[in-house]
Coordinates of C-alpha atoms in Angstrom, one line a residue:
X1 CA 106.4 -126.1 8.9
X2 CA 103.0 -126.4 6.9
X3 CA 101.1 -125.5 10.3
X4 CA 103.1 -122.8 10.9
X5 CA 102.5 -121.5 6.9
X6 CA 98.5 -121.9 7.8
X7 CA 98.7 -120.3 11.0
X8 CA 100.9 -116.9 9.7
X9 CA 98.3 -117.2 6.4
X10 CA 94.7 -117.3 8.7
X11 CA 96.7 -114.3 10.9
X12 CA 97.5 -111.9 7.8
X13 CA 93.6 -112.7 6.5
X14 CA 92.6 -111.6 9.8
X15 CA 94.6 -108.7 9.7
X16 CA 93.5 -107.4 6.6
X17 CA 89.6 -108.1 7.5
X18 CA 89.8 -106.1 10.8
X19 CA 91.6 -103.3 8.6
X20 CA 88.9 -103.1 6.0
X21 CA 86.1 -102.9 8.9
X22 CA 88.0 -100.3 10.2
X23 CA 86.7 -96.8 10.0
X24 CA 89.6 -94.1 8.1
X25 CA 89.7 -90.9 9.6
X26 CA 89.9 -88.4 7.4
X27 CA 91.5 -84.2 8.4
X28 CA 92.8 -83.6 11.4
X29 CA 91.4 -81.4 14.0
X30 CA 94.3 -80.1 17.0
X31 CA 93.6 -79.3 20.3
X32 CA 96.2 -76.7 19.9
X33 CA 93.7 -73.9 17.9
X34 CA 94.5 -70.4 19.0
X35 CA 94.6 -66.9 18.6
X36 CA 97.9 -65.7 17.8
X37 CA 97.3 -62.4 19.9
X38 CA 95.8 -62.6 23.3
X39 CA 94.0 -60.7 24.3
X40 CA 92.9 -58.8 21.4
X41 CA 92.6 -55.2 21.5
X42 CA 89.4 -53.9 19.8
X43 CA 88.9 -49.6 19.7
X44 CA 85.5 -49.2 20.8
X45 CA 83.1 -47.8 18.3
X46 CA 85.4 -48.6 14.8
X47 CA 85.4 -51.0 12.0
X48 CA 87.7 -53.5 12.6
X49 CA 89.0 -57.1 11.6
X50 CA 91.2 -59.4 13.8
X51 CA 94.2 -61.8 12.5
X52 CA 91.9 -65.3 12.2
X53 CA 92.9 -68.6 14.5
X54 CA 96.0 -70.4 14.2
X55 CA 94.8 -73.8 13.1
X56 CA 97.9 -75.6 14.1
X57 CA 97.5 -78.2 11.3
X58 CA 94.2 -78.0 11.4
X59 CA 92.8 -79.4 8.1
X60 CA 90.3 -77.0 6.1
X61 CA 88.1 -75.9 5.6
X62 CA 86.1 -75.6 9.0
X63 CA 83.4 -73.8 10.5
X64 CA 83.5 -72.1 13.5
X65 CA 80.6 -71.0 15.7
X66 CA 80.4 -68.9 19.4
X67 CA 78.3 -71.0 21.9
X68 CA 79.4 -68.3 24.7
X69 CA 80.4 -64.4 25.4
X70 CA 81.9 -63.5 29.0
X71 CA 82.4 -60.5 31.1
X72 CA 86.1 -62.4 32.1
X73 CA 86.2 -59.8 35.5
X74 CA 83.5 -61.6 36.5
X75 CA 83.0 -64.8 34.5
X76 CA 79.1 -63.6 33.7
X77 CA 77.3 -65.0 30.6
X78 CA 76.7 -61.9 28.7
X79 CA 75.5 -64.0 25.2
X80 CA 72.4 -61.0 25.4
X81 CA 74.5 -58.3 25.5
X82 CA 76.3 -59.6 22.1
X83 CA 73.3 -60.8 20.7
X84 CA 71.6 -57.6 19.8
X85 CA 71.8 -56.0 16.1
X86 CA 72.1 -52.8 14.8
X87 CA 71.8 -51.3 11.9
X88 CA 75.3 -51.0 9.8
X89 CA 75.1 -49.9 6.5
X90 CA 77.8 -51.6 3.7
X91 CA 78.6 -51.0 0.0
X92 CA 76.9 -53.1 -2.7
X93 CA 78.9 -51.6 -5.2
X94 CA 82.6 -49.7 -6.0
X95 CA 82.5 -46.4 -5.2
X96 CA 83.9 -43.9 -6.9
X97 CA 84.9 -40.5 -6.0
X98 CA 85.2 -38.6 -9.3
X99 CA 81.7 -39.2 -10.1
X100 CA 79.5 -40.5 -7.3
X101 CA 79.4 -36.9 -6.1
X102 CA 75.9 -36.5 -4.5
X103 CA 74.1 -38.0 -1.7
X104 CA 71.7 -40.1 -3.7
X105 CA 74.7 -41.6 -6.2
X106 CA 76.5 -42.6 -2.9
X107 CA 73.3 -44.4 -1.3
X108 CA 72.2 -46.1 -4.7
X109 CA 75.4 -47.9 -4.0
X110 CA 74.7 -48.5 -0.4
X111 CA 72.1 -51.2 1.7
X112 CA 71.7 -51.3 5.5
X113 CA 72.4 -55.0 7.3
X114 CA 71.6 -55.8 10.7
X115 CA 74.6 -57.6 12.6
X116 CA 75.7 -57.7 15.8
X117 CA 78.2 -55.2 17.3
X118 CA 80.8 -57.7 17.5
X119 CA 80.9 -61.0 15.5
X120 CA 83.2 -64.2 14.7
X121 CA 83.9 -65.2 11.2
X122 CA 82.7 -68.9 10.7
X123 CA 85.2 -69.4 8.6
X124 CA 88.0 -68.0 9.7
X125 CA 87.7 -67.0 13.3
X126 CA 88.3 -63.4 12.6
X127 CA 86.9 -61.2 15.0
X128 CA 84.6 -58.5 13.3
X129 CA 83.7 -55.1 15.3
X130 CA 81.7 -51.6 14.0
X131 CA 80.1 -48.6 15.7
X132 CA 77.5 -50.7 17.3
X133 CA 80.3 -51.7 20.0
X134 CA 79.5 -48.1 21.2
X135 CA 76.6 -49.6 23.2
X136 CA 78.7 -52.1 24.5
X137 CA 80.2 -51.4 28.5
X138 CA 84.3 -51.4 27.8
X139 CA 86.2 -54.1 29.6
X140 CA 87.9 -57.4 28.8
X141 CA 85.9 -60.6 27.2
X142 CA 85.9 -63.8 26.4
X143 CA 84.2 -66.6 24.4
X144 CA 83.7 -70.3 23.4
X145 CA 84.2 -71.4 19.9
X146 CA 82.5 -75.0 18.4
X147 CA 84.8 -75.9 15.6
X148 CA 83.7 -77.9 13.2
X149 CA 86.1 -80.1 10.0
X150 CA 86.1 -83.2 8.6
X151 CA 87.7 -84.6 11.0
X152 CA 84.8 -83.7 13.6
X153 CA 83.8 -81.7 16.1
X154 CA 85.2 -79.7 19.0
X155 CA 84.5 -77.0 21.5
X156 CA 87.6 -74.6 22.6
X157 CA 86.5 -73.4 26.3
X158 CA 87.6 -69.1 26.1
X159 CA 89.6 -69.9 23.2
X160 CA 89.1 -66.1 22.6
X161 CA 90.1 -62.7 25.0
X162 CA 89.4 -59.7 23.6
X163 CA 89.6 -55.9 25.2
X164 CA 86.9 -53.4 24.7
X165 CA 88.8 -50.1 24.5
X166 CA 87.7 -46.6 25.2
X167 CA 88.8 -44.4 22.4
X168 CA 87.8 -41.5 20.1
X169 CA 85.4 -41.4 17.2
X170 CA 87.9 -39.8 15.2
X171 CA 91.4 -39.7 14.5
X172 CA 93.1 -35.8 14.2
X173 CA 95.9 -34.0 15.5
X174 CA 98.3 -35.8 16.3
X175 CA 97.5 -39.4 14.8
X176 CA 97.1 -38.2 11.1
X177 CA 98.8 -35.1 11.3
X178 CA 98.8 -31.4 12.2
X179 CA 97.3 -28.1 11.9
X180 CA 99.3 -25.4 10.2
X181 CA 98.9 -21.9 9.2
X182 CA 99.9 -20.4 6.0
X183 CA 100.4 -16.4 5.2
X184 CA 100.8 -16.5 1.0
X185 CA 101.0 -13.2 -1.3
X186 CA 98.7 -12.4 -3.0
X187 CA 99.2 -12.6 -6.9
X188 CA 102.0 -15.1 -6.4
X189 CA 101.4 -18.5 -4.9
X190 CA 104.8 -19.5 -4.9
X191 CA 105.8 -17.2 -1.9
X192 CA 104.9 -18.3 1.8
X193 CA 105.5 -17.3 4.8
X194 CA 104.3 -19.9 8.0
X195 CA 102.9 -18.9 10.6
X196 CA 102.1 -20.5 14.3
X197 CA 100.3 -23.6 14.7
X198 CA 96.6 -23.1 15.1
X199 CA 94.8 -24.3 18.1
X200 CA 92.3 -27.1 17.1
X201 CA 89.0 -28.3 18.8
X202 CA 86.3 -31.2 17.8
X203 CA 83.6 -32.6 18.7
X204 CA 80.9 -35.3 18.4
X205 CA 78.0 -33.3 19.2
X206 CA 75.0 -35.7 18.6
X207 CA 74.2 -39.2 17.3
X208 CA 72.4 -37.6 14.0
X209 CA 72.7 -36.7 11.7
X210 CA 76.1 -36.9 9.6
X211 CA 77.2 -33.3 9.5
X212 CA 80.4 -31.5 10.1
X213 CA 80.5 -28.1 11.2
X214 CA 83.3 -26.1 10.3
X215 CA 84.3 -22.8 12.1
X216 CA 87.8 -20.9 11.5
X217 CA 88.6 -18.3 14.5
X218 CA 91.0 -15.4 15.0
X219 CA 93.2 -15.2 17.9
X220 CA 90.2 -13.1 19.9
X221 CA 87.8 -15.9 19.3
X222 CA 85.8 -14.0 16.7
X223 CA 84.3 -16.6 13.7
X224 CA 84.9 -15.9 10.4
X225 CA 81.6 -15.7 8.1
X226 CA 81.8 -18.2 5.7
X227 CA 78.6 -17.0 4.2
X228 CA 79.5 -13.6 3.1
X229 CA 82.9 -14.9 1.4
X230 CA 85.3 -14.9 3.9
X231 CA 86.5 -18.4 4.3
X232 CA 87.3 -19.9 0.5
X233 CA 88.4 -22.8 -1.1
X234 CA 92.0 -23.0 -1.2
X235 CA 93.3 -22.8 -5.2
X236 CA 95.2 -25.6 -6.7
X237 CA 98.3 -25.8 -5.1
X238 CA 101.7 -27.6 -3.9
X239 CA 100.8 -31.9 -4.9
X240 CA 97.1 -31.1 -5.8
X241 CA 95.7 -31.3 -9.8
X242 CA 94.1 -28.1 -11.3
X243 CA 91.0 -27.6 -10.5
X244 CA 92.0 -29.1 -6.8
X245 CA 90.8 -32.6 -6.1
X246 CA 90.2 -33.8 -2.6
X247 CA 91.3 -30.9 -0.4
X248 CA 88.4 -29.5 1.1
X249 CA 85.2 -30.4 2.6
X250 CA 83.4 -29.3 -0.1
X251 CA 85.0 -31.5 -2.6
X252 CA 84.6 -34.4 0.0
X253 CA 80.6 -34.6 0.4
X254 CA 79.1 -32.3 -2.8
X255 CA 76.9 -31.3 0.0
X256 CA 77.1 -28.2 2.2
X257 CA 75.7 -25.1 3.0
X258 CA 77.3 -21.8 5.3
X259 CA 75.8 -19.9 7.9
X260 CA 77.7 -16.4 8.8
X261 CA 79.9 -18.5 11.3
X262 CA 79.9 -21.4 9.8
X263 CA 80.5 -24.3 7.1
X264 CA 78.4 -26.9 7.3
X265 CA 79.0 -30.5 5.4
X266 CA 76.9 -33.7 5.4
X267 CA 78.8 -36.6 5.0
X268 CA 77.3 -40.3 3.7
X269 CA 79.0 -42.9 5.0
X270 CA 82.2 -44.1 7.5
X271 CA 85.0 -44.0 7.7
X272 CA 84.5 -40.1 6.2
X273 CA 86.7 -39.3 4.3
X274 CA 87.0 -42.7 3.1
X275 CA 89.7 -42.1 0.5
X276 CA 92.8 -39.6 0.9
X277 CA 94.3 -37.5 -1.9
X278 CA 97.3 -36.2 -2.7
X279 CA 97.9 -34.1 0.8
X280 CA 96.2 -37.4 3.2
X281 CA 93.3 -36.2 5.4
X282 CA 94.1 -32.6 5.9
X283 CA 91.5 -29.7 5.1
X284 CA 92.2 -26.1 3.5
X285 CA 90.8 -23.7 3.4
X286 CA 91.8 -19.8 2.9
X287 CA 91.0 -16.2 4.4
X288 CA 91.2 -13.8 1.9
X289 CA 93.5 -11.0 2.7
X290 CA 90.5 -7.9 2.9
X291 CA 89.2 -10.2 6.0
X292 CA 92.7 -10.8 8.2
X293 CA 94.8 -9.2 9.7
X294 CA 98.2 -11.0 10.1
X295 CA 100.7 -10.0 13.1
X296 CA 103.3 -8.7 11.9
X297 CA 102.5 -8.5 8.1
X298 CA 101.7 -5.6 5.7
X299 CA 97.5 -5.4 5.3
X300 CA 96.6 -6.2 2.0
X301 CA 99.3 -8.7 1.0
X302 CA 98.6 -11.9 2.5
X303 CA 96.0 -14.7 2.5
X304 CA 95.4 -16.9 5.5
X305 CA 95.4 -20.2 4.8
X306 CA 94.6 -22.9 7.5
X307 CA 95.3 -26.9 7.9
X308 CA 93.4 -29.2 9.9
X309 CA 93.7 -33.1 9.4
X310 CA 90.6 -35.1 10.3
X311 CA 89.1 -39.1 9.7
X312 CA 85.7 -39.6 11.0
X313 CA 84.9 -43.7 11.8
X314 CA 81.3 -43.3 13.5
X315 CA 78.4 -41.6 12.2
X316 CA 76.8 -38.4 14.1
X317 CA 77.4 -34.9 14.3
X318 CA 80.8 -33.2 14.5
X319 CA 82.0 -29.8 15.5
X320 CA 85.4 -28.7 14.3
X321 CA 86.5 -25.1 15.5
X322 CA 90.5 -24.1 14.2
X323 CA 91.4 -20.9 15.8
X324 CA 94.4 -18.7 14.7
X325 CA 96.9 -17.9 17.2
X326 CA 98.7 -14.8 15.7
X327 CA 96.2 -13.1 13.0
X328 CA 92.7 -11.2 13.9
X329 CA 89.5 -10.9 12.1
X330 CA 89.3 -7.8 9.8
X331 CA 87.4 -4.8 11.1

């Protein structure tokens, strides 16, 4: 009995002295780590920001860094392709529509960083994407991630898939709305008549720089001349404050100038218009009545007023033509 006392006593010791040498392992870091969506769809040429990884009970924080991009179709190493930078400007400072209204009050609140077209978020895993993708052939790729916690280290073989899409630099009709075309008395802005949709073209004309030229048409394809008054502001009206706040062009960039065919506006930054007022992203702007004439109205009692909706999300030059279907260009 007294042997068997010493012998359980010299085993517990032992226990206890291979448990203290014993190194703890502290986090844990799963196998399991994914993307929730796969693959993951990124518009070509836009700001955008993935969901981050699933840790799976990973323990955090932890650091995550790309050791390898791939064209999947082919399984080519294409870490030069997504190594490149470009120049992406970002704000350094709120901005503020009601009173950063020139050029030079929006840029004193700007600075330009070099990043890569498409990056991963070390610490989330959140794929980042802006208008340097543009460069960037379309298609389907994949990449590596090294993950890093306290628990150690791992690397996660085409953990990601993501799809390059193809699509426009611009969202318009139909995606944030429609065109329309307003007859309204003159004297009396409470009476309306609507009239048929206008037809709607635009453009992205050239890389540089950030203008947006604005030309209204009648139905015969004649411009109107903005220069010698005949395309206006539209007055306040319907949801919009008095004076009118975020409803034309003008209002949007404090900077413009017309030509006799044409409105021209520069715009600072992307996504242009960056916020929306009271009536989203669509445009107005009027005819007065001396310079239409409407089908089937009496001359000299209605205004043209015309709609376009329009969000710009990579910089260059833009040509926006809105042509009337039903009212002509007065003599």
């Amino acid at each position: 009995m007294k042997h068997r006392f010493i012998y359980f006593t010299l085993l517990s010791v032992s226990l206890l002295i291979t448990s203290a040498c014993k190194k703890n392992t502290v986090g844990f870091l799963s196998p399991y780590i994914h993307y929730e969506v796969d693959p993951i769809l990124i518009p070509k040429g836009r700001n955008f920001l993935s969901a981050g990884l699933n840790g799976d009970g990973t323990s955090q924080p932890y650091t995550c860094k790309v050791l390898h991009f791939y064209n999947k179709a082919t399984g080519q190493n294409v870490d030069t392709m997504f190594a490149h930078t470009y120049p992406v400007p970002i704000w350094t400072a709120l901005y503020n529509p009601k009173t950063d209204t020139t050029i030079a009050l929006i840029n004193a609140k700007r600075s330009t960083v070099h990043v890569p077209a498409i990056a991963i978020s070390p610490e989330s895993g959140q794929i980042t994407a802006n208008f340097g993708a543009l460069n960037i052939p379309g298609g389907e790729y994949q990449f590596d991630l090294q993950i890093t916690n306290t628990a150690g280290t791992k690397i996660y073989p085409k953990i990601g898939d993501f799809i390059l899409k193809d699509t426009t630099t611009f969202d318009a009709v139909p995606a944030i709305g429609a065109t329309s075309e307003t007859r309204i008395l003159v004297g009396n802005e409470s009476i309306s008549k609507v009239g048929k949709p206008p037809h709607l073209m635009i453009m992205r004309v050239a890389d540089t720089p950030n203008i947006i030229t604005v030309k209204y048409a009648d139905k015969n394809g004649v411009f109107w001349n903005p220069k010698n008054g005949e395309v206006v502001n539209r007055p306040a009206a319907g949801l919009n404050p008095n004076p009118p706040f975020l409803q034309s062009l003008r209002t949007f960039t404090h900077s413009f100038y017309y030509t006799p065919t044409s409105s021209v506006f520069a715009f600072p930054f992307t996504p242009f218009p960056l916020n929306q007022g009271p009536q989203a992203y669509n445009i107005y702007q009027r005819i007065p009545t001396q310079f239409v004439i409407n089908d089937g109205f009496p001359n000299g009692m209605y205004s043209l007023n015309l709609r376009f909706p329009i969000r710009i999300y990579v910089p260059g030059s833009y040509l926006v033509i809105e042509q009337s279907l039903d009212a002509t260009h007065a003599p």
